[in-house]
Coordinates of C-alpha atoms (C1' of nucleotides) in Angstrom, one line a residue:
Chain W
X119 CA 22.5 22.0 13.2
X120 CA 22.1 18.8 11.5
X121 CA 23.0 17.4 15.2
X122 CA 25.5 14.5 14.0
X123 CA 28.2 15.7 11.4
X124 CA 27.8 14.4 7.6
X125 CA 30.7 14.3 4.7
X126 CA 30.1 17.1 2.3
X127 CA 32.7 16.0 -0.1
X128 CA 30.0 12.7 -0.4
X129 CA 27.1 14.6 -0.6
X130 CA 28.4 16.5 -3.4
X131 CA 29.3 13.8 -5.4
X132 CA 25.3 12.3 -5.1
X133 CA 24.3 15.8 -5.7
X134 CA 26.0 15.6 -8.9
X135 CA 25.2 11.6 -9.5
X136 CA 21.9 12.7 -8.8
X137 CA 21.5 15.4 -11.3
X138 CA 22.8 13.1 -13.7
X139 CA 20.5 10.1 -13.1
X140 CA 17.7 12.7 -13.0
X141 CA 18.3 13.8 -16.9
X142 CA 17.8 12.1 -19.7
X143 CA 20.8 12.7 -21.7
X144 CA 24.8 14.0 -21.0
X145 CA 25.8 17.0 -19.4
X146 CA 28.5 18.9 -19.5
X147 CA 30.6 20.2 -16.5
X148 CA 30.1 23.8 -16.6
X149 CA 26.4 23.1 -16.6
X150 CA 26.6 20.5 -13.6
X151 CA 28.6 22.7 -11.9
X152 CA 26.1 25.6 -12.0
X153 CA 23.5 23.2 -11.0
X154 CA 24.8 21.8 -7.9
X155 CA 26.3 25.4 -7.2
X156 CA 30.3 24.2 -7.7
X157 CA 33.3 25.3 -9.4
X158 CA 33.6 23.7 -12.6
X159 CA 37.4 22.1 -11.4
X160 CA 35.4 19.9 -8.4
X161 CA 33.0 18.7 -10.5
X162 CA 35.4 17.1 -13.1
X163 CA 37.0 15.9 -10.3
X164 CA 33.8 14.3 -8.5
X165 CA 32.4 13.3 -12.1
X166 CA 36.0 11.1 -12.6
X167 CA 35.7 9.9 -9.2
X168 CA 32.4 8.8 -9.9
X169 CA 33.8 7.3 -13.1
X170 CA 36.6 5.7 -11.9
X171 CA 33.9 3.7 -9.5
X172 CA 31.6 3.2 -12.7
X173 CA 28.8 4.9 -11.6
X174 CA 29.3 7.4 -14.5
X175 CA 30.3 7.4 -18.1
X176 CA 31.5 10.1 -20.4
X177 CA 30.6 10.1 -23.9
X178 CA 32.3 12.5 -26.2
X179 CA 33.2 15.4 -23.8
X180 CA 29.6 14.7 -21.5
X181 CA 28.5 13.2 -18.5
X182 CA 25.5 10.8 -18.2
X183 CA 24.9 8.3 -15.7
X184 CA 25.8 4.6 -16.1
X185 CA 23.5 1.8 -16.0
X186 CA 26.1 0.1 -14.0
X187 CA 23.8 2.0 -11.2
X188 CA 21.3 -0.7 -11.8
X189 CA 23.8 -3.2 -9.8
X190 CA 23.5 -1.4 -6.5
X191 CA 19.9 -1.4 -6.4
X192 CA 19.7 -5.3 -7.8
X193 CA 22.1 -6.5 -5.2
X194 CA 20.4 -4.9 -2.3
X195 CA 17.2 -6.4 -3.6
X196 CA 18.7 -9.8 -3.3
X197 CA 19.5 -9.8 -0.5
X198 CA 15.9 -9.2 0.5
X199 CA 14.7 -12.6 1.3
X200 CA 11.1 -11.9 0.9
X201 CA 12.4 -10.4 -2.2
X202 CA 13.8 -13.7 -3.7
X203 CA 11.2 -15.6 -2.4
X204 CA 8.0 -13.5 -3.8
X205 CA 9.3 -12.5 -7.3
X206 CA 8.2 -15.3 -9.4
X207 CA 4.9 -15.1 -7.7
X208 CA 3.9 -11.7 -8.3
X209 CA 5.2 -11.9 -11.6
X210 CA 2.8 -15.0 -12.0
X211 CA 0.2 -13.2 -10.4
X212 CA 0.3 -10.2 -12.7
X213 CA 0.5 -12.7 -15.6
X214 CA -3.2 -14.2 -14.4
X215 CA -4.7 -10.7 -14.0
X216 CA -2.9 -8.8 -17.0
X217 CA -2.6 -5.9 -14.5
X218 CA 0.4 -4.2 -12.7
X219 CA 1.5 -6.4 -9.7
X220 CA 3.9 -5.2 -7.1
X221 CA 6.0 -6.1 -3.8
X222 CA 6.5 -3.3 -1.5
X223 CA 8.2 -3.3 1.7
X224 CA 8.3 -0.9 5.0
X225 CA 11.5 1.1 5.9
X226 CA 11.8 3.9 7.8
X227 CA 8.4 4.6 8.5
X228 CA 7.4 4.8 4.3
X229 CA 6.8 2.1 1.7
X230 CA 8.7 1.1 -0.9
X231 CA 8.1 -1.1 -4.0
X232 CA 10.9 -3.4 -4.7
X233 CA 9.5 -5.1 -7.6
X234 CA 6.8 -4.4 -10.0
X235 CA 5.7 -6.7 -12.7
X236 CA 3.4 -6.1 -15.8
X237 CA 1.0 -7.8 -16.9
X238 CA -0.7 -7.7 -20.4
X239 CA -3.2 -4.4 -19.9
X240 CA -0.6 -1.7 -20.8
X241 CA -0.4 0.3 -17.7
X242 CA 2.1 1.9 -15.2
X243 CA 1.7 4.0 -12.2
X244 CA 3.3 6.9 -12.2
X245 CA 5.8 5.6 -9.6
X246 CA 8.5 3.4 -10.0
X247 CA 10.7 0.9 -8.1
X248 CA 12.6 2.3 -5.4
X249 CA 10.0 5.2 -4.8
X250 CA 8.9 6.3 -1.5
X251 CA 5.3 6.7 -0.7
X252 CA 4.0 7.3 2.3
X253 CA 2.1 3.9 4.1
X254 CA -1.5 5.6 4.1
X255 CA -2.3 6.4 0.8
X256 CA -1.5 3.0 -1.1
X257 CA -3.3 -0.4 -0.4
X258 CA -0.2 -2.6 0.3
X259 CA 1.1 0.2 2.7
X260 CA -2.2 0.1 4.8
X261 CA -1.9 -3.4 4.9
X262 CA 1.4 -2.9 6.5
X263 CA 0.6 -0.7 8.5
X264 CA -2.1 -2.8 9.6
X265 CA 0.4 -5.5 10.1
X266 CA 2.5 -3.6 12.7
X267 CA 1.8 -2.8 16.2
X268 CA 0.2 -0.1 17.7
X269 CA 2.5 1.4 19.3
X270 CA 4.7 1.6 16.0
X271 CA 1.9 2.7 14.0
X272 CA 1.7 5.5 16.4
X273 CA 5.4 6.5 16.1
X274 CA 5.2 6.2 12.4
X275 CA 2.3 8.6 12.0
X276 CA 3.5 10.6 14.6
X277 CA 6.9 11.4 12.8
X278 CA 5.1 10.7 9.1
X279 CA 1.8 12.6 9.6
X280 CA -1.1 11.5 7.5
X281 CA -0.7 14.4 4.3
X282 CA -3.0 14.3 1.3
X283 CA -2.1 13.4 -1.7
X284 CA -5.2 13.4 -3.8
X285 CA -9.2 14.8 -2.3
X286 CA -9.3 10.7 -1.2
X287 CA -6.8 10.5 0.9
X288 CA -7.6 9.6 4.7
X289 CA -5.8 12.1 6.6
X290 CA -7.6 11.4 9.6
X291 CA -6.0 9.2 12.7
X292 CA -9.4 7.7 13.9
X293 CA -10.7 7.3 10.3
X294 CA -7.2 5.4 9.5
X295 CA -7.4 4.0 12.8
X296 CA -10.7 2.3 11.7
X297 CA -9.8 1.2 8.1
X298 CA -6.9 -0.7 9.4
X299 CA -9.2 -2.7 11.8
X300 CA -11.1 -3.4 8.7
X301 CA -8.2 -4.6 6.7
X302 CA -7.2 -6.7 10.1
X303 CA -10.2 -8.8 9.7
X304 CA -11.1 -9.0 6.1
X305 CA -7.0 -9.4 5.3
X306 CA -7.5 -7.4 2.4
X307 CA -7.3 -3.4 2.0
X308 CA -8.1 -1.3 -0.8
X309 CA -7.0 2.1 -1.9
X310 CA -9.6 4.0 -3.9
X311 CA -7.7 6.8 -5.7
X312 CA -6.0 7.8 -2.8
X313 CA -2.6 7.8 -3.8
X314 CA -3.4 9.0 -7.3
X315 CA -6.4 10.2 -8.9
X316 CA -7.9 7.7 -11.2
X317 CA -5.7 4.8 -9.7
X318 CA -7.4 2.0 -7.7
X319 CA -5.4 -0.8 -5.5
X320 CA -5.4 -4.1 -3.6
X321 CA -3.5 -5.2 -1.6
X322 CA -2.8 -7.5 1.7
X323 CA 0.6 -8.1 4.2
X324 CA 2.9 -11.0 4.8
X325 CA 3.4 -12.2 7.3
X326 CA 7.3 -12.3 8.3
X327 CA 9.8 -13.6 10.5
X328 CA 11.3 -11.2 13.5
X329 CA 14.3 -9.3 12.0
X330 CA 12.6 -8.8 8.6
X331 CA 10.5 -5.6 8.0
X332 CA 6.8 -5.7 6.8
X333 CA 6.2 -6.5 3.2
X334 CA 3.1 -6.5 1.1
X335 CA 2.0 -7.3 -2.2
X336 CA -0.5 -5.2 -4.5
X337 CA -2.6 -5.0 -8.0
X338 CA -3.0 -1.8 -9.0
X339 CA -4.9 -0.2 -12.2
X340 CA -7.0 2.6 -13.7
X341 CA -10.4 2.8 -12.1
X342 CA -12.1 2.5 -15.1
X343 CA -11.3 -1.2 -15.1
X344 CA -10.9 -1.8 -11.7
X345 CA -14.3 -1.8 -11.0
X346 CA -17.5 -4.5 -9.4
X347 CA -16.6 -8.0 -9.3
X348 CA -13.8 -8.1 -11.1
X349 CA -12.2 -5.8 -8.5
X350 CA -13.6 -7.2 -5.3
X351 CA -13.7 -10.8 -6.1
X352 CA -11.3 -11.9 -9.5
X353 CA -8.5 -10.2 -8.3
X354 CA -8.6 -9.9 -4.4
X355 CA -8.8 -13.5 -4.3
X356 CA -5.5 -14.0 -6.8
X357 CA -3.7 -11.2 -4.1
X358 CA -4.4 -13.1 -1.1
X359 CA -3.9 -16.7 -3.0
X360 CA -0.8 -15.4 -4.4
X361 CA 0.3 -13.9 -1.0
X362 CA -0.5 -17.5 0.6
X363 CA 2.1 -19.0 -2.0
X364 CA 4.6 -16.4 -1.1
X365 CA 4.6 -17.5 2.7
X366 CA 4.4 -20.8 1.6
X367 CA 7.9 -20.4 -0.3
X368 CA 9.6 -18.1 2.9
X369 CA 8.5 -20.8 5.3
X370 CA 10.6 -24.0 4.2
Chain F
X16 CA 49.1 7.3 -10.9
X17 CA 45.7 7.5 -11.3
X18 CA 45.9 10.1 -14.2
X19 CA 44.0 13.2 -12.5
X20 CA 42.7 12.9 -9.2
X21 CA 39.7 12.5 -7.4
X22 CA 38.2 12.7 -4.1
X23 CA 39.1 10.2 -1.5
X24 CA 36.1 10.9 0.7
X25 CA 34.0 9.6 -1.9
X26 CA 35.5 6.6 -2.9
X27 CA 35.5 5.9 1.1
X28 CA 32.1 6.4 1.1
X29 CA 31.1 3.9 -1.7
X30 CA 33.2 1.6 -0.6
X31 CA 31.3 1.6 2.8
X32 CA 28.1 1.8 0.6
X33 CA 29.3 -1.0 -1.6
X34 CA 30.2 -3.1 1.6
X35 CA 26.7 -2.7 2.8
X36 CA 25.1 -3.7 -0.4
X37 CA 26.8 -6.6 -0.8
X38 CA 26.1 -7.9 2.6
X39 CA 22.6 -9.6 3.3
X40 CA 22.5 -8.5 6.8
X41 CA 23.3 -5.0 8.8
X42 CA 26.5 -4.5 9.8
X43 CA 28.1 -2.8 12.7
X44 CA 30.9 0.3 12.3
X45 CA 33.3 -1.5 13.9
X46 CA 33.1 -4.5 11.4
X47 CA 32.4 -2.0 8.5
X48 CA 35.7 0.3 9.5
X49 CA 38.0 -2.9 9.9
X50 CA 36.4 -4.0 6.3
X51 CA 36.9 -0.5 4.3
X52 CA 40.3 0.0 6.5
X53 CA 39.4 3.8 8.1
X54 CA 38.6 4.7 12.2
X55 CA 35.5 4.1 13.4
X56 CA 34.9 7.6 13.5
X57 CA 35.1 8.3 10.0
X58 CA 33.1 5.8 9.1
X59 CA 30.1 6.7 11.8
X60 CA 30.4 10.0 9.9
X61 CA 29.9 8.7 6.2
X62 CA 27.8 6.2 7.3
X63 CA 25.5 9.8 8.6
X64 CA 25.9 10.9 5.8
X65 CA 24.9 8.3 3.6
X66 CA 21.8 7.6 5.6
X67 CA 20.8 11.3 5.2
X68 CA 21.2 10.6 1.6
X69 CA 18.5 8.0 2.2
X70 CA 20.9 5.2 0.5
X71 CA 21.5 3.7 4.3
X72 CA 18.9 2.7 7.2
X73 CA 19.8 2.1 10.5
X74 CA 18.2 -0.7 12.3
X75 CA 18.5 -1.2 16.0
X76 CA 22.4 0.4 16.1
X77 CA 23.6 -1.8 12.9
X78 CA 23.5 -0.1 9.3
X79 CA 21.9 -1.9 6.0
X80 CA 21.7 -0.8 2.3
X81 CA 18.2 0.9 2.1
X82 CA 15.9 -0.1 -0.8
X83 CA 16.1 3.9 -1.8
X84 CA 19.3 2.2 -4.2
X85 CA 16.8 0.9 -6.3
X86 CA 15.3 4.6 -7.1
X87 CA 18.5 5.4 -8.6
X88 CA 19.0 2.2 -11.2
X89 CA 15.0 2.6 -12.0
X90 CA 16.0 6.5 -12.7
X91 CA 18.8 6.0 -15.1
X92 CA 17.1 2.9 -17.1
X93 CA 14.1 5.0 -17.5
X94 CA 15.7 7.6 -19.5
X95 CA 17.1 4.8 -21.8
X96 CA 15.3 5.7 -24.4
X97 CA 15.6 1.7 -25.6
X98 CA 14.3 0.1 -22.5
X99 CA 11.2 2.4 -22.5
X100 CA 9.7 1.0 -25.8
X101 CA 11.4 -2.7 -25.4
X102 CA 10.4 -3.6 -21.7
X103 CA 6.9 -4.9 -22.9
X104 CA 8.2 -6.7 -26.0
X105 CA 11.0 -8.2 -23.7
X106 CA 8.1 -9.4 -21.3
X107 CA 6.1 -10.6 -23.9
X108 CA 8.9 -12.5 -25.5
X109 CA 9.6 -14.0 -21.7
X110 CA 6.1 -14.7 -21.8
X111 CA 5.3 -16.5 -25.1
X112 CA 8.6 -18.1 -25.0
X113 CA 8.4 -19.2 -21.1
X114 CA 12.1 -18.5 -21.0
X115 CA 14.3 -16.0 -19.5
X116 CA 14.3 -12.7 -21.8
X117 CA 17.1 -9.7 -21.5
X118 CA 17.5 -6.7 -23.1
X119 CA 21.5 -5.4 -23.2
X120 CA 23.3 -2.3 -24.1
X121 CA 26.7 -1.7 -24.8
X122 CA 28.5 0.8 -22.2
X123 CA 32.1 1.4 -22.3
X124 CA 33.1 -1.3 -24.2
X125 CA 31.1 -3.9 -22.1
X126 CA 27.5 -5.3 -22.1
X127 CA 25.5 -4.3 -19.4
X128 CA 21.8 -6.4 -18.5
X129 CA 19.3 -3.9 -18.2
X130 CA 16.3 -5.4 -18.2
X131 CA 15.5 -9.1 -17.4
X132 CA 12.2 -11.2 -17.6
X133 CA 11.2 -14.2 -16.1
X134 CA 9.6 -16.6 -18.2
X135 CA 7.4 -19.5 -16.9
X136 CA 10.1 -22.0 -16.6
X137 CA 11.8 -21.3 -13.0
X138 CA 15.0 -20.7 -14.1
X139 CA 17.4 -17.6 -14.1
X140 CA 20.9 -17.2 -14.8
X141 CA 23.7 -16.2 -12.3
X142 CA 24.0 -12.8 -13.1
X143 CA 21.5 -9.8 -12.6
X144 CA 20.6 -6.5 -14.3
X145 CA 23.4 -4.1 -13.9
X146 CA 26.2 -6.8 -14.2
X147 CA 29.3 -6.0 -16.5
X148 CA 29.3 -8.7 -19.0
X149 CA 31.9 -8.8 -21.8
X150 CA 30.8 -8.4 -25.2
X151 CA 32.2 -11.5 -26.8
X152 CA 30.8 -14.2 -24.4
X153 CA 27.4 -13.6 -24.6
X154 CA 24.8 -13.9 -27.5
X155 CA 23.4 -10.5 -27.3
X156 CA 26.9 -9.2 -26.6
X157 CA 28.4 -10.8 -30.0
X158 CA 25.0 -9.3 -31.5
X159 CA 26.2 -5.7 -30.5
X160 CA 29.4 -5.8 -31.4
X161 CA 28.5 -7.2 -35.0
X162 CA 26.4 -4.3 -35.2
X163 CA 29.2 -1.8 -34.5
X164 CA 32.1 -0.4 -37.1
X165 CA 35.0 -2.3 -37.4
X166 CA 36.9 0.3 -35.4
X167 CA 34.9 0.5 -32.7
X168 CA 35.2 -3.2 -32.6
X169 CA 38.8 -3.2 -32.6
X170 CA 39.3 -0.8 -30.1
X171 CA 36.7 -2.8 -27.7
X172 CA 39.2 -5.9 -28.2
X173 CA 42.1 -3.8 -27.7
X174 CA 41.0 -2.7 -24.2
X175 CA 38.9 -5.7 -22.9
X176 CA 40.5 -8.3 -24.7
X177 CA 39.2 -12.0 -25.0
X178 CA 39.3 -13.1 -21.4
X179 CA 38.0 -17.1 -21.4
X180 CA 34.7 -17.4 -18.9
X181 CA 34.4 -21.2 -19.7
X182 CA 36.0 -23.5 -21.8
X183 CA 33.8 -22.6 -24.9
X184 CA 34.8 -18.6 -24.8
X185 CA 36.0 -17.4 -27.8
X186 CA 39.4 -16.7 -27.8
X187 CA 40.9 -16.1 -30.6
X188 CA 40.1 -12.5 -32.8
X189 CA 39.8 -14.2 -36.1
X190 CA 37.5 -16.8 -35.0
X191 CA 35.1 -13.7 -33.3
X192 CA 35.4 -12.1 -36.6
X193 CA 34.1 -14.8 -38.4
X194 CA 31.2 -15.1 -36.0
X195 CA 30.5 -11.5 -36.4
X196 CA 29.8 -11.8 -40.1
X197 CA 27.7 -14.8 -40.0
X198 CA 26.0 -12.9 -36.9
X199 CA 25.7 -10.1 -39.4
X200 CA 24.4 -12.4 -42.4
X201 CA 21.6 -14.1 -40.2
X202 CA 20.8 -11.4 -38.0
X203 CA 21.2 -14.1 -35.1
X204 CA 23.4 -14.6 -32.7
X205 CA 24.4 -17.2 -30.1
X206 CA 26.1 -18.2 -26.9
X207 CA 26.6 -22.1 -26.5
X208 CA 28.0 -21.9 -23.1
X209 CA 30.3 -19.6 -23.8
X210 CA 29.4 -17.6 -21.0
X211 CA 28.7 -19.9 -18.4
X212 CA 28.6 -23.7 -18.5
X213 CA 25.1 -25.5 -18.8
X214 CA 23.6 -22.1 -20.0
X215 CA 22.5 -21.8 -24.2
X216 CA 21.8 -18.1 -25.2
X217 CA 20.3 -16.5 -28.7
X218 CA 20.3 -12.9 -29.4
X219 CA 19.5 -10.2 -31.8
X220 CA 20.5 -6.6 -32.4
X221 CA 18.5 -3.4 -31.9
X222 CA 19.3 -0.8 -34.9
X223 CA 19.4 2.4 -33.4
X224 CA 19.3 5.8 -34.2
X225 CA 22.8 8.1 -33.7
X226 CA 23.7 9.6 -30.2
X227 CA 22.1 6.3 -28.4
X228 CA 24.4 3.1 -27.4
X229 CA 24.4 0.1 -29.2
X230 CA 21.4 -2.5 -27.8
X231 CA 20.6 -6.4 -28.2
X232 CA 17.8 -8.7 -26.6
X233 CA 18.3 -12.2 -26.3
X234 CA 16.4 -15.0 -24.5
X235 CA 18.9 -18.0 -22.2
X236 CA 18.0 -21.2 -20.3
X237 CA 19.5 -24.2 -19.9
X238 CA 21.2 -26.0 -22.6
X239 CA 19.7 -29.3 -21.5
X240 CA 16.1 -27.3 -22.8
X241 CA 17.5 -25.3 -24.9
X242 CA 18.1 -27.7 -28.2
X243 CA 17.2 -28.4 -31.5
X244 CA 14.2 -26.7 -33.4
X245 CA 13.1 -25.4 -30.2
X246 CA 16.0 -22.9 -29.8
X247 CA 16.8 -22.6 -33.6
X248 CA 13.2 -22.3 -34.9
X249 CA 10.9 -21.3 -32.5
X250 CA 13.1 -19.0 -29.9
X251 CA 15.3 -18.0 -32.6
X252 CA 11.9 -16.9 -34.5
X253 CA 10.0 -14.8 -31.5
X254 CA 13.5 -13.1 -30.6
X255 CA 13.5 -11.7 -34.2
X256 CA 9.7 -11.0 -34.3
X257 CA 10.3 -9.0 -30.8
X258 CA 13.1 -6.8 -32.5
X259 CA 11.3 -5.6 -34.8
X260 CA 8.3 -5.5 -32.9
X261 CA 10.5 -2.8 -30.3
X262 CA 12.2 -1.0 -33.7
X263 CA 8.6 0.1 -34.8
X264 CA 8.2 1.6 -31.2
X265 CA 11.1 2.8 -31.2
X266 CA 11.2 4.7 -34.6
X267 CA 7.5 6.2 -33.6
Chain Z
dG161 C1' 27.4 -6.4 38.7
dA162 C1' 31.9 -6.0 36.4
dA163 C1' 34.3 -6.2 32.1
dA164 C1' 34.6 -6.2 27.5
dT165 C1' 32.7 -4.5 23.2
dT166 C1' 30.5 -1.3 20.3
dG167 C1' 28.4 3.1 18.8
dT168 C1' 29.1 8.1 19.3
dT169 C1' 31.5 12.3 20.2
dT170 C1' 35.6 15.1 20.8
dT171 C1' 40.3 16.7 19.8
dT172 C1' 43.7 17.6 16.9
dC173 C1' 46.1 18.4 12.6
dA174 C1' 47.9 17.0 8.0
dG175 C1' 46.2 17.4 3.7
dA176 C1' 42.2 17.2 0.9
dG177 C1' 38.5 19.7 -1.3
dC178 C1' 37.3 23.8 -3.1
dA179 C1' 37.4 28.5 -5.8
dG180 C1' 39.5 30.9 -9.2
dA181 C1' 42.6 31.5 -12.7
dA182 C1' 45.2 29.6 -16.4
dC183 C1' 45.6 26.3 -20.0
dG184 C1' 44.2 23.7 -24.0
dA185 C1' 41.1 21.4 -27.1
dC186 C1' 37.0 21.7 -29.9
dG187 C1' 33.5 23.8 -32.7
dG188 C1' 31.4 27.4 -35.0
dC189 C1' 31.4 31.6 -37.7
dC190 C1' 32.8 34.6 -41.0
Chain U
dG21 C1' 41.0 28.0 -43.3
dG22 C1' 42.2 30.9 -39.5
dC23 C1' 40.2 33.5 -35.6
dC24 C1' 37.3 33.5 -31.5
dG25 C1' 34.3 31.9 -28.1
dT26 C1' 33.2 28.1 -25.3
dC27 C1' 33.9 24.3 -22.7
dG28 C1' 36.7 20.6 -20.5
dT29 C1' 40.9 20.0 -18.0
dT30 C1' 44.8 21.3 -15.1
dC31 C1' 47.2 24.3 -11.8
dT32 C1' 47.8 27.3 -7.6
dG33 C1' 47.0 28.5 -3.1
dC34 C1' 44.2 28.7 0.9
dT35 C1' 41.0 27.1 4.2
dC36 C1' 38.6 24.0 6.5
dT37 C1' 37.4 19.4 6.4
dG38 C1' 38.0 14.5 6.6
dA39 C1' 40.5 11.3 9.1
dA40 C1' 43.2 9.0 13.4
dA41 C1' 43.3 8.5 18.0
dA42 C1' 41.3 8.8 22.2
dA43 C1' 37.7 9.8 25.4
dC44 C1' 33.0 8.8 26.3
dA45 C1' 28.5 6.4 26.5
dA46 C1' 25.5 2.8 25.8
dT47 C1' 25.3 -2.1 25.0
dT48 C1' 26.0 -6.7 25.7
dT49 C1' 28.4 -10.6 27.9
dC50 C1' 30.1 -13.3 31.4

DNA sequence: GAAATTGTTTTTCAGAGCAGAACGACGGCC
DNA sequence: GGCCGTCGTTCTGCTCTGAAAAACAATTTC
């Protein structure tokens, strides 16, 4: 069925770890185990597994998740050399635009963002670090795409499709097909509320060494502000300044 | 002797997962099976399983941490309740300070980073958000536990004792508990190398309400910068103005 | 092109994971 | 303050799974 054989002991226990991170305060084990559909004995005994490995705490008779969680995610982010290299600059880039800067990077076939930095306009996108969004709908994932050959385009859209998330997003091959060839020459792409209504990015690829996947940084913001000049001039030429310095840095 | 039990075949699989994250390149099953000490057949199994998750990516036969780690710390710190209304006061203060700014909350007896900002001076200290830091060596850690009951505090020192990190670590329980209420009389707190040589912290408590974990910011750099009226005027004076700043959010 | 190495699958079986029940510790209610 | 309901924890078997070993397949190496 699933073709290869999996551990079900181990998905379990991230069933449960997952319910946990998922609320915002302690549970209790008769409730978890009704949740992920388990007798209440397991799940004590996943919950002080996953205790034991400090992934969980109890407080007073209750479950919640521990932020010792936060390590995993940090470490494998070090170990992301574009990672290391391109923090300091987009957080310096979101500090000269006051908008919401990010780093996203390619794997399996979606993006991720692996850092996002603030900048003085309070905003956030409704998506956080670690999220997976699909490569068309977001302005640093067409620029990766755009980055990546064509016959790995294809596969990714083959085994990805192109699905809608908002009225503006292109779910077309050809029309896709097109933009990218647009983002190839200008070296910039923009998505116009195509990921989320109201939400307007920028964003342009780095270029990497062989081994490492495709990486991209971005400015995103309401479209109320993002708007004219300020948009298409201010801050597309601090992303692809800022994107110049990044290489700079993973080049020496 | 563990106490109660818990299931082996997920402690195998973090171990594998932990293995992976801590490596900065993909490794094979044969390396990772030697490494964790099970067959290569169980391991090809978890290591299914764990990409299924989406916490493992295979590249080209060799298996890597996936970036889908970071969804799960971002999860957990978003319910935090504290980082929520602190995170733009904590950039702010790394911002008008141009140092590095933290925010820490007590877990378990231990301080745990969860939120780090980069200042304009290129600097950052050895550890990262989700590390386990003891209370007592740090300046936000002292500021936490001088903000706890003297019970709690005596239990904390009774499990974690007063391990010395450098030369500087306090040591001795009397000594701490002096510290504590000067801590408590100025409302400051710091952490001359205490922690790790060369490095200069100052820190503050976060009042909370019941039910949520005990919290601190703090701001470190290097003690060669750190000096003088600089760190005990101005830095001392913006991480104060910052707590408060994030205790009106909070109590909103 | 052969040989060695590595990832994947298969086989086999001890014991681990799971459900259900029993136990015990809180917390509330009268 | 004592009884009762509830929830976390432990216990008891039973089943089926997770794990070792070996066979197999797909690489890489020489």
């Amino acid at each position: 069925m699933t073709g290869t054989t999996t551990v079900d002991a181990t998905m379990n226990s991230f069933r449960i770890l997952e319910r946990l991170v998922a609320s915002d305060e302690a549970l209790g084990v008769t409730e978890l185990a009704a949740d992920v559909g388990l007798s209440k004995g397991v799940v004590h005994t996943h919950l002080n597994t996953l205790a034991e490995l400090g992934y969980v705490t109890k407080r007073d008779r209750k479950y919640l998740a521990s932020m010792g969680l936060l390590a995993l995610g940090e470490d494998v982010r070090s170990h992301l050399g574009v990672f290391t290299a391109a923090r300091r600059h987009v957080d310096n880039l979101a500090r000269v635009t006051g908008e919401v800067s990010t780093l996203f990077v390619e794997e399996d076939g979606v993006g991720i963002c692996v850092y996002m930095a603030h900048g003085s306009n309070d905003w956030t996108p409704e998506y956080a670090c670690g999220t997976r969004i699909p490569l068309h709908v977001t302005a640093p994932g067409k620029a990766m795409l755009a980055s990546l050959g064509r016959e790995r385009v294809a596969d990714i859209l083959d085994e990805r499709g192109l699905d809608a998330q908002t009225a503006e997003t292109i779910t077309d091959r050809n029309v896709l097909r097109g933009e990218l060839r647009t983002i190839r020459e200008n070296g910039i792409s923009f998505c116009r509320e195509e990921q989320s209504a109201g939400v307007i990015g920028v964003g342009t690829s780095i270029a990497l060494t062989e081994r490492a996947p495709a990486a991209a940084i971005g400015v995103c913001g309401p479209s109320s502000r993002l708007t004219g000049r300020y948009l298409e001039e201010d801050i597309t030429g601090q992303v692809i300044s800022t994107a110049k310095s990044i290489q700079v840095d993973l080049t020496r």
